[in-house]
């Protein structure tokens, strides 16, 4: 990172909350805190917004993945040692930065082609990610009015892939089932009946929940009770319920992985740690289906922000700024100010040397606090929290590929799913692929970016998963030729040919850790990007964090000026 | 729009509505004065546009604009640019009005009017339509207008078919799109456009398409309607054909000699009158043009040359499925012991045409023998049987082989064999067979059951000569449906009845098992009239008339009939029992007017008169309708106003016995009315009439 530029000192010097890192959870909390009247200072050592949720050009991304995959360093060992505190009442605790990424592997198979436009890309660091139209995330964006800063594109189609590279559309709606070519008549009927069963259950549940409708006749109630899924079934694994409904394996797979978005093999009980309950499966199905057609311009259930994922944290930051939050980029924090007498957090020391005070501190998950002293008797050790990695949940492998041709002609933005075991028998997690084209302004027109994702135990397994999907979808140009400038012509010819798979031009594979962090009264750490395709869990976790930080505060309370923005920002 | 509930107005809105109404009234009165004074100035025309944007339903304003356009066009005829600007302005006004209410008839009509002036780019019109159809894909105004534009720009039916496909792909519940598809396909097949020459292939393709929709969502009705249309296209015979006749081919018929009284009997099962001998032709569909030039009747004796063929239908249309004429055989011409060969030739000369315009082109010939019988009368008169009593102990089981070989022969030959039919039906049978097998997978849902039942029934209708198959299964399906879906009970019941009758009439054996000899205490001999008893079958609708043309005595009591439509085909019918059914009015018995031979009628124990309006039937001649003619209804029957329907149905009938007891209408005065109306009556409700 370049030398921090000379900033004028931050004024005022006391805040309710200091936030370090501009990832999505940090930005949402900064915006929520500002909206509820807190004074907030939002810092990021990087020159861009978004932290782990940023969208970056190829050089920026390469640098970000590599730098933050370096072994943990104390950001400021020298400065912290040198920098005495201005006030003798305080001592300084070092803040360490560590990387979430490992096994970074970047290969450029067509250097000249990309050289010309490497800065024209906006690659998502935590891709693939899309939003359900009917997700809470959308509601929160509208409620916070952050949505006015973002425009979206619909994802045009979802497919299920097999090892041979064939893609068949996900029959996720009535119209899609009708048009589907891969299901036979009986399967179509079974799938649609299952959708109706779930819809009937949801309607019945909603009717039972609303006590307003007192006038319902008894017959109606009996019918509704009959259409509800039994409590026992709701608690059973979703996969068992699907089996009980006599759905064939193919349809079960579609429902589990393409619609309910299960992220582990649901059939293999020994390996599967995360069995989805019927209750949750039904809710996810409902979310999926109510997403279809929510916005006039989005054909399917998903949307993607134009200019990339990085737009979302930026939108919340802009919202926060409107509400008085102060932003300083390229500004690191070298240490925390801790009151010597109590051992409690009081403020931060910036890389510029300035000391600022705040009641609370919010850190992005790259930061850990190391004790300044090894002595356990030190009061600071006892009283101040060691903000260290508490649990390593698991790992997620992410991949980014660039091509010059779409996986499907005429469709630019699409999703592909490889259910467990669809590529090879040891594939225990589904692999998700998102292709975004130039019409979303994240790459030059005529080019396409593929994001891949799978949960994994370690880097080797992760790479195997993604390579499996990549070789099913893409053609790898001859490696011996790829270094040579001369053969770029050949590459573009391959790309131009209508037959065969799109040729891979550039790729990055990296493994990201997923962790939850410790927490103290004054210092909180945001969650790492999760392994989901959507933002739902992330927003849930973020809002929960906000509520623990500020228990009696409304999140983005309704204001009289806020009006419904439903779909207005969707580009036609 | 579809599926959007109307919300009650909020108080704030009400105030706004009142203000709007005030403004509208002001505009409207100003406009009307312009209109009356024929002011077509720019300002005045603009005012009408403003008015129409608020209220597109004001057709006076549309007409005013038409007048204004005509006047303005006349003034600038030479200048194409100003013509364009005038017409463009009209299109713009219509578009704005449609935005306000896209179901405004006046606005759509105005647009058509402008377009007929040869203006506007058609592509723009289609673009506009796409917008309106995106708002509501089932807006029938838009679909109508689309057909109009497509015709005007000579857009090919193939392209329009593609459009319906796209609409169906978006939402398979689009009735309008399915309907338009059926219209377009009919056109294409009629024109024999490339790719549409082979009906077999076209229909197979369409079955495949609609099948995808039906299996995707079996609860959606639009696809089922289309499937029903396809089924009809598959089964319906294009060519009019003769299905059956009276007398049947090869029959041998004895007539009482003229010196014996008409209508009375011999020892035989059948009794005919030589003065009034019916010939009946039963076609597979409605035809017109049956007359003495298209049907020739020849025989050994001299007939009155011009036979009058009458369509047997209760309305006055000149087309019918069944046509009849009556031979009056001159007494002097016949000699006993001699057999006369009669030949009826149908369709040897052109002229018989179906309602769709297809000519009858498969000539048929029916020949039968007539001979005179001079059997002595036992006890002489009509009244020899006394009163007919429809009691079980008056009927003796018919014993096969006992007397009448001609009956057996007749029942063997009830239907006419048409070679065309049997060869043409192979692909239809294959399609229906395939469909049946596929839809058996949906037998667990209501509409699946219904479709399989329909398919199996259609399969039988393709093979009228063969014994129907799957009757038992179809009957079971309809029985299940009646239980499963009580709200459509009547529909299933009617279909159940039709299949049941098909089953009963399917073979000689099953018909004979329902044939009985009538005899009562006054009759000592065995050979009373033969009665077909279709009583106690719980049928709600009648059918299979083509197999019943020979019936003279029919017992339909203890069923659930509400109408006897179609019964007019049974021209020989002389005794009919309809007691204990569900007839609600005399209008339900209108077919009786065509049954000239009817002597004995029992309509007791029904619901006639208990419903002020018969909701099951909605068209009936009223005393005021011209079709009845200036008949003699106002002659001096005191109560004929009150009993108009009874008067209309029963007048001119030669009934000798009538039972009406057990109906709400019956009363002393009604009986008096009947006695006056029916001078031939001997028995009324079991009481001898003086």
Short mmCIF file of C-alpha atoms in Angstrom, two decimals, chain B residues 217-562:
data_model
loop_
_atom_site.label_atom_id
_atom_site.label_comp_id
_atom_site.label_asym_id
_atom_site.label_seq_id
_atom_site.Cartn_x
_atom_site.Cartn_y
_atom_site.Cartn_z
CA UNK B 217 -50.52 -27.35 -14.45
CA UNK B 218 -53.52 -29.61 -14.55
CA UNK B 219 -55.56 -27.03 -12.65
CA UNK B 220 -55.36 -24.49 -15.42
CA UNK B 221 -58.43 -24.57 -17.61
CA UNK B 222 -57.27 -22.70 -20.70
CA UNK B 223 -55.25 -25.64 -21.94
CA UNK B 224 -58.13 -28.01 -21.37
CA UNK B 225 -60.35 -25.87 -23.53
CA UNK B 226 -57.78 -26.08 -26.27
CA UNK B 227 -57.51 -29.82 -25.79
CA UNK B 228 -61.26 -30.08 -26.15
CA UNK B 229 -61.06 -28.12 -29.39
CA UNK B 230 -58.34 -30.43 -30.68
CA UNK B 231 -60.38 -33.47 -29.76
CA UNK B 232 -63.33 -32.05 -31.63
CA UNK B 233 -61.11 -31.39 -34.66
CA UNK B 234 -59.90 -34.97 -34.50
CA UNK B 235 -63.24 -36.64 -34.15
CA UNK B 236 -65.51 -34.43 -36.16
CA UNK B 237 -66.25 -35.86 -39.54
CA UNK B 238 -65.81 -33.28 -42.25
CA UNK B 239 -68.14 -35.07 -44.61
CA UNK B 240 -71.82 -35.33 -43.99
CA UNK B 241 -72.82 -38.96 -43.93
CA UNK B 242 -76.01 -40.89 -43.52
CA UNK B 243 -75.90 -42.70 -40.19
CA UNK B 244 -79.21 -44.52 -40.08
CA UNK B 245 -82.64 -44.52 -41.57
CA UNK B 246 -86.16 -45.70 -41.19
CA UNK B 247 -86.97 -48.15 -42.63
CA UNK B 248 -83.63 -49.87 -42.47
CA UNK B 249 -81.92 -51.41 -45.44
CA UNK B 250 -83.34 -54.77 -46.40
CA UNK B 251 -86.31 -54.69 -44.09
CA UNK B 252 -89.64 -56.21 -44.89
CA UNK B 253 -92.61 -54.24 -43.73
CA UNK B 254 -96.23 -55.22 -43.58
CA UNK B 255 -98.87 -52.59 -43.87
CA UNK B 256 -102.46 -53.06 -42.88
CA UNK B 257 -104.66 -53.04 -45.90
CA UNK B 258 -106.56 -49.89 -46.51
CA UNK B 259 -109.88 -51.40 -45.78
CA UNK B 260 -108.86 -51.70 -42.19
CA UNK B 261 -108.69 -48.74 -39.96
CA UNK B 262 -105.57 -46.61 -39.80
CA UNK B 263 -103.30 -46.97 -36.87
CA UNK B 264 -104.78 -50.18 -35.74
CA UNK B 265 -103.03 -53.36 -35.56
CA UNK B 266 -102.36 -56.80 -36.62
CA UNK B 267 -100.77 -59.56 -34.70
CA UNK B 268 -97.45 -58.03 -35.63
CA UNK B 269 -95.12 -56.09 -33.45
CA UNK B 270 -95.21 -53.05 -35.67
CA UNK B 271 -98.20 -51.07 -36.64
CA UNK B 272 -98.17 -48.58 -39.41
CA UNK B 273 -100.61 -46.56 -41.20
CA UNK B 274 -100.59 -46.70 -44.95
CA UNK B 275 -101.85 -43.14 -45.06
CA UNK B 276 -99.03 -41.81 -43.01
CA UNK B 277 -95.96 -43.95 -43.46
CA UNK B 278 -92.78 -42.19 -42.30
CA UNK B 279 -89.38 -42.18 -43.97
CA UNK B 280 -86.55 -40.88 -41.76
CA UNK B 281 -82.95 -40.01 -42.67
CA UNK B 282 -80.49 -39.56 -39.84
CA UNK B 283 -77.23 -37.74 -40.70
CA UNK B 284 -74.03 -37.48 -38.70
CA UNK B 285 -74.28 -33.69 -38.60
CA UNK B 286 -76.59 -30.85 -39.45
CA UNK B 287 -77.31 -30.70 -43.16
CA UNK B 288 -79.55 -28.64 -45.39
CA UNK B 289 -80.89 -29.22 -48.85
CA UNK B 290 -82.74 -32.47 -48.27
CA UNK B 291 -85.68 -32.41 -50.70
CA UNK B 292 -87.33 -34.38 -53.44
CA UNK B 293 -84.57 -33.54 -55.89
CA UNK B 294 -81.69 -34.62 -53.68
CA UNK B 295 -83.47 -37.69 -52.32
CA UNK B 296 -85.31 -39.88 -54.76
CA UNK B 297 -87.89 -42.42 -53.67
CA UNK B 298 -89.03 -45.02 -56.15
CA UNK B 299 -91.30 -47.97 -55.80
CA UNK B 300 -93.53 -50.28 -57.72
CA UNK B 301 -96.63 -48.21 -57.17
CA UNK B 302 -97.32 -44.69 -58.06
CA UNK B 303 -96.40 -42.29 -55.34
CA UNK B 304 -97.31 -38.71 -55.05
CA UNK B 305 -94.42 -37.21 -56.96
CA UNK B 306 -93.15 -34.47 -54.72
CA UNK B 307 -92.46 -35.65 -51.25
CA UNK B 308 -92.04 -32.90 -48.73
CA UNK B 309 -88.97 -33.49 -46.59
CA UNK B 310 -89.10 -31.69 -43.26
CA UNK B 311 -86.14 -30.97 -41.01
CA UNK B 312 -86.83 -32.43 -37.56
CA UNK B 313 -85.69 -29.68 -35.32
CA UNK B 314 -87.54 -27.66 -32.81
CA UNK B 315 -86.34 -24.36 -34.21
CA UNK B 316 -87.20 -23.07 -37.62
CA UNK B 317 -83.80 -23.46 -39.16
CA UNK B 318 -83.55 -25.17 -42.49
CA UNK B 319 -80.81 -27.49 -41.33
CA UNK B 320 -81.14 -30.55 -39.14
CA UNK B 321 -79.51 -33.85 -38.40
CA UNK B 322 -82.77 -35.69 -38.96
CA UNK B 323 -85.09 -35.30 -41.92
CA UNK B 324 -88.47 -36.97 -42.40
CA UNK B 325 -91.22 -37.30 -44.90
CA UNK B 326 -94.47 -39.23 -44.87
CA UNK B 327 -95.71 -41.45 -47.63
CA UNK B 328 -99.41 -41.54 -48.22
CA UNK B 329 -99.93 -44.73 -50.13
CA UNK B 330 -102.95 -44.56 -52.39
CA UNK B 331 -105.40 -47.31 -51.44
CA UNK B 332 -106.07 -48.45 -54.91
CA UNK B 333 -102.48 -49.01 -55.77
CA UNK B 334 -101.79 -51.84 -53.44
CA UNK B 335 -102.66 -55.45 -53.82
CA UNK B 336 -102.33 -57.84 -51.04
CA UNK B 337 -99.94 -60.74 -51.27
CA UNK B 338 -97.75 -58.65 -53.53
CA UNK B 339 -94.47 -57.20 -52.25
CA UNK B 340 -93.40 -53.80 -53.37
CA UNK B 341 -89.75 -52.85 -53.51
CA UNK B 342 -89.05 -49.32 -52.33
CA UNK B 343 -85.73 -47.61 -52.99
CA UNK B 344 -84.53 -44.43 -51.36
CA UNK B 345 -81.49 -42.87 -53.00
CA UNK B 346 -79.66 -40.13 -51.11
CA UNK B 347 -77.05 -37.84 -52.57
CA UNK B 348 -76.98 -39.06 -56.13
CA UNK B 349 -77.57 -35.50 -57.16
CA UNK B 350 -75.83 -32.62 -55.44
CA UNK B 351 -77.56 -30.33 -53.01
CA UNK B 352 -77.20 -31.74 -49.53
CA UNK B 353 -74.63 -29.60 -47.73
CA UNK B 354 -73.31 -29.49 -44.18
CA UNK B 355 -73.47 -26.28 -42.16
CA UNK B 356 -69.77 -25.78 -42.86
CA UNK B 357 -70.47 -26.00 -46.57
CA UNK B 358 -69.18 -29.49 -47.28
CA UNK B 359 -71.32 -31.30 -49.80
CA UNK B 360 -72.76 -34.72 -49.17
CA UNK B 361 -70.74 -36.82 -51.56
CA UNK B 362 -71.13 -40.43 -50.52
CA UNK B 363 -74.35 -41.57 -52.15
CA UNK B 364 -76.34 -44.14 -50.20
CA UNK B 365 -79.21 -46.29 -51.17
CA UNK B 366 -81.77 -47.87 -48.91
CA UNK B 367 -84.14 -50.50 -50.23
CA UNK B 368 -86.89 -52.24 -48.37
CA UNK B 369 -90.08 -54.15 -49.11
CA UNK B 370 -93.60 -53.18 -48.37
CA UNK B 371 -96.51 -55.54 -48.54
CA UNK B 372 -100.10 -55.38 -47.64
CA UNK B 373 -101.60 -57.49 -44.95
CA UNK B 374 -105.24 -58.29 -44.70
CA UNK B 375 -105.31 -59.83 -41.30
CA UNK B 376 -108.70 -59.78 -39.74
CA UNK B 377 -109.19 -57.58 -36.78
CA UNK B 378 -109.99 -59.35 -33.59
CA UNK B 379 -112.07 -56.89 -31.80
CA UNK B 380 -112.06 -54.07 -34.19
CA UNK B 381 -111.22 -50.74 -32.75
CA UNK B 382 -108.46 -48.62 -31.41
CA UNK B 383 -109.93 -48.71 -28.02
CA UNK B 384 -109.49 -52.39 -27.94
CA UNK B 385 -106.53 -52.00 -25.60
CA UNK B 386 -108.45 -49.68 -23.46
CA UNK B 387 -106.25 -47.38 -21.45
CA UNK B 388 -102.53 -48.09 -21.63
CA UNK B 389 -101.16 -48.66 -18.17
CA UNK B 390 -97.45 -48.23 -17.64
CA UNK B 391 -97.26 -50.76 -14.86
CA UNK B 392 -94.60 -53.42 -14.58
CA UNK B 393 -97.12 -56.25 -14.57
CA UNK B 394 -98.40 -55.08 -17.92
CA UNK B 395 -95.08 -55.89 -19.55
CA UNK B 396 -93.90 -59.34 -20.43
CA UNK B 397 -90.30 -60.10 -21.15
CA UNK B 398 -89.66 -60.41 -24.83
CA UNK B 399 -88.66 -63.93 -25.71
CA UNK B 400 -86.20 -64.03 -28.56
CA UNK B 401 -87.16 -66.16 -31.47
CA UNK B 402 -90.80 -66.18 -30.57
CA UNK B 403 -92.39 -64.29 -33.41
CA UNK B 404 -90.70 -61.49 -35.16
CA UNK B 405 -87.77 -62.31 -37.41
CA UNK B 406 -88.13 -58.88 -38.97
CA UNK B 407 -87.38 -57.24 -35.64
CA UNK B 408 -84.19 -59.24 -35.25
CA UNK B 409 -83.17 -58.39 -38.77
CA UNK B 410 -83.89 -54.76 -38.10
CA UNK B 411 -81.84 -54.59 -34.93
CA UNK B 412 -78.91 -56.11 -36.79
CA UNK B 413 -78.89 -53.35 -39.34
CA UNK B 414 -79.55 -50.23 -37.35
CA UNK B 415 -76.59 -48.30 -38.64
CA UNK B 416 -75.54 -47.68 -42.19
CA UNK B 417 -72.08 -48.82 -43.11
CA UNK B 418 -69.99 -46.06 -44.57
CA UNK B 419 -66.73 -47.25 -46.02
CA UNK B 420 -65.26 -43.75 -46.09
CA UNK B 421 -65.68 -43.49 -42.41
CA UNK B 422 -63.88 -46.66 -41.46
CA UNK B 423 -60.85 -45.99 -43.64
CA UNK B 424 -60.49 -42.34 -42.70
CA UNK B 425 -60.60 -42.96 -39.01
CA UNK B 426 -57.30 -44.82 -38.62
CA UNK B 427 -55.12 -41.82 -37.78
CA UNK B 428 -57.81 -40.36 -35.57
CA UNK B 429 -57.99 -43.61 -33.67
CA UNK B 430 -54.21 -43.66 -33.30
CA UNK B 431 -54.13 -40.09 -31.96
CA UNK B 432 -56.90 -40.76 -29.50
CA UNK B 433 -55.33 -43.99 -28.41
CA UNK B 434 -52.03 -42.23 -27.75
CA UNK B 435 -53.71 -39.41 -25.88
CA UNK B 436 -55.66 -41.85 -23.74
CA UNK B 437 -52.53 -43.71 -22.73
CA UNK B 438 -50.78 -40.48 -21.82
CA UNK B 439 -53.64 -39.00 -19.81
CA UNK B 440 -54.11 -42.17 -17.82
CA UNK B 441 -51.16 -40.80 -15.85
CA UNK B 442 -53.35 -37.92 -14.69
CA UNK B 443 -56.21 -40.08 -13.52
CA UNK B 444 -55.70 -38.89 -9.97
CA UNK B 445 -57.06 -35.46 -10.79
CA UNK B 446 -60.52 -34.35 -11.78
CA UNK B 447 -59.76 -33.05 -15.21
CA UNK B 448 -57.61 -36.09 -15.98
CA UNK B 449 -60.55 -38.37 -15.30
CA UNK B 450 -62.81 -36.22 -17.43
CA UNK B 451 -60.36 -36.17 -20.31
CA UNK B 452 -59.84 -39.91 -20.30
CA UNK B 453 -63.61 -40.35 -20.27
CA UNK B 454 -63.94 -37.94 -23.20
CA UNK B 455 -61.15 -39.62 -25.12
CA UNK B 456 -62.63 -43.07 -24.67
CA UNK B 457 -66.03 -41.79 -25.74
CA UNK B 458 -64.50 -40.13 -28.79
CA UNK B 459 -62.75 -43.35 -29.67
CA UNK B 460 -66.10 -45.08 -29.86
CA UNK B 461 -67.63 -42.32 -31.91
CA UNK B 462 -64.95 -42.94 -34.54
CA UNK B 463 -66.10 -46.50 -34.96
CA UNK B 464 -69.87 -46.27 -35.05
CA UNK B 465 -70.22 -49.75 -36.51
CA UNK B 466 -68.25 -51.52 -33.83
CA UNK B 467 -69.50 -52.31 -30.42
CA UNK B 468 -68.39 -49.54 -28.08
CA UNK B 469 -65.48 -50.42 -25.84
CA UNK B 470 -64.52 -49.14 -22.39
CA UNK B 471 -68.16 -48.22 -21.60
CA UNK B 472 -67.84 -49.60 -18.12
CA UNK B 473 -64.69 -47.63 -17.46
CA UNK B 474 -66.19 -44.41 -18.78
CA UNK B 475 -69.30 -44.89 -16.65
CA UNK B 476 -67.16 -45.43 -13.60
CA UNK B 477 -65.12 -42.33 -14.35
CA UNK B 478 -68.24 -40.20 -14.59
CA UNK B 479 -69.61 -41.72 -11.40
CA UNK B 480 -66.40 -40.83 -9.59
CA UNK B 481 -66.53 -37.32 -10.99
CA UNK B 482 -70.07 -36.83 -9.75
CA UNK B 483 -68.90 -37.60 -6.25
CA UNK B 484 -65.63 -35.70 -6.53
CA UNK B 485 -66.98 -32.51 -8.01
CA UNK B 486 -70.60 -32.02 -6.99
CA UNK B 487 -70.77 -28.51 -8.39
CA UNK B 488 -70.65 -29.92 -11.93
CA UNK B 489 -72.83 -32.90 -11.13
CA UNK B 490 -75.29 -32.23 -13.94
CA UNK B 491 -72.61 -32.12 -16.60
CA UNK B 492 -71.13 -35.45 -15.54
CA UNK B 493 -74.59 -36.94 -15.12
CA UNK B 494 -75.57 -35.96 -18.66
CA UNK B 495 -72.44 -37.51 -20.10
CA UNK B 496 -72.91 -40.57 -17.96
CA UNK B 497 -76.43 -40.88 -19.37
CA UNK B 498 -75.26 -40.61 -22.96
CA UNK B 499 -72.68 -43.34 -22.49
CA UNK B 500 -75.19 -45.51 -20.72
CA UNK B 501 -77.60 -45.17 -23.62
CA UNK B 502 -74.79 -45.93 -26.04
CA UNK B 503 -74.12 -49.09 -24.11
CA UNK B 504 -77.78 -50.07 -24.04
CA UNK B 505 -78.25 -49.49 -27.76
CA UNK B 506 -74.92 -50.99 -28.76
CA UNK B 507 -76.14 -54.46 -29.59
CA UNK B 508 -79.17 -56.40 -30.56
CA UNK B 509 -78.89 -58.44 -27.38
CA UNK B 510 -78.84 -55.54 -25.03
CA UNK B 511 -81.70 -53.83 -26.86
CA UNK B 512 -83.77 -57.00 -26.82
CA UNK B 513 -83.19 -57.34 -23.11
CA UNK B 514 -85.06 -54.05 -22.72
CA UNK B 515 -87.89 -54.95 -25.08
CA UNK B 516 -91.21 -56.01 -23.55
CA UNK B 517 -94.60 -56.99 -24.83
CA UNK B 518 -97.33 -54.85 -23.54
CA UNK B 519 -100.45 -56.64 -22.46
CA UNK B 520 -103.13 -55.95 -19.98
CA UNK B 521 -106.06 -57.76 -18.59
CA UNK B 522 -108.26 -56.79 -21.51
CA UNK B 523 -105.87 -58.36 -23.95
CA UNK B 524 -105.97 -62.07 -24.11
CA UNK B 525 -103.45 -62.73 -26.83
CA UNK B 526 -99.68 -62.65 -26.58
CA UNK B 527 -98.96 -60.18 -29.27
CA UNK B 528 -99.40 -56.79 -27.74
CA UNK B 529 -97.27 -53.86 -28.94
CA UNK B 530 -93.56 -54.05 -28.29
CA UNK B 531 -92.25 -51.54 -25.80
CA UNK B 532 -88.67 -50.40 -25.31
CA UNK B 533 -88.28 -49.74 -21.62
CA UNK B 534 -85.47 -47.37 -20.65
CA UNK B 535 -86.98 -46.68 -17.25
CA UNK B 536 -85.19 -46.60 -13.91
CA UNK B 537 -81.81 -45.87 -15.48
CA UNK B 538 -81.30 -42.56 -13.64
CA UNK B 539 -80.50 -40.93 -16.98
CA UNK B 540 -80.64 -37.15 -17.21
CA UNK B 541 -80.16 -36.80 -20.94
CA UNK B 542 -81.30 -38.68 -24.00
CA UNK B 543 -79.09 -39.82 -26.84
CA UNK B 544 -78.35 -42.56 -29.36
CA UNK B 545 -81.53 -41.65 -31.23
CA UNK B 546 -80.05 -42.97 -34.48
CA UNK B 547 -80.48 -46.47 -33.10
CA UNK B 548 -84.02 -45.93 -31.88
CA UNK B 549 -85.81 -44.83 -35.05
CA UNK B 550 -87.90 -48.02 -35.04
CA UNK B 551 -89.39 -47.52 -31.58
CA UNK B 552 -93.14 -47.13 -31.32
CA UNK B 553 -93.69 -47.52 -27.65
CA UNK B 554 -91.15 -46.05 -25.25
CA UNK B 555 -91.02 -46.03 -21.49
CA UNK B 556 -88.65 -43.40 -20.04
CA UNK B 557 -90.26 -43.18 -16.64
CA UNK B 558 -88.34 -42.89 -13.37
CA UNK B 559 -85.34 -41.11 -14.77
CA UNK B 560 -83.93 -37.63 -14.17
CA UNK B 561 -84.77 -36.12 -17.53
CA UNK B 562 -85.22 -32.38 -17.88
#
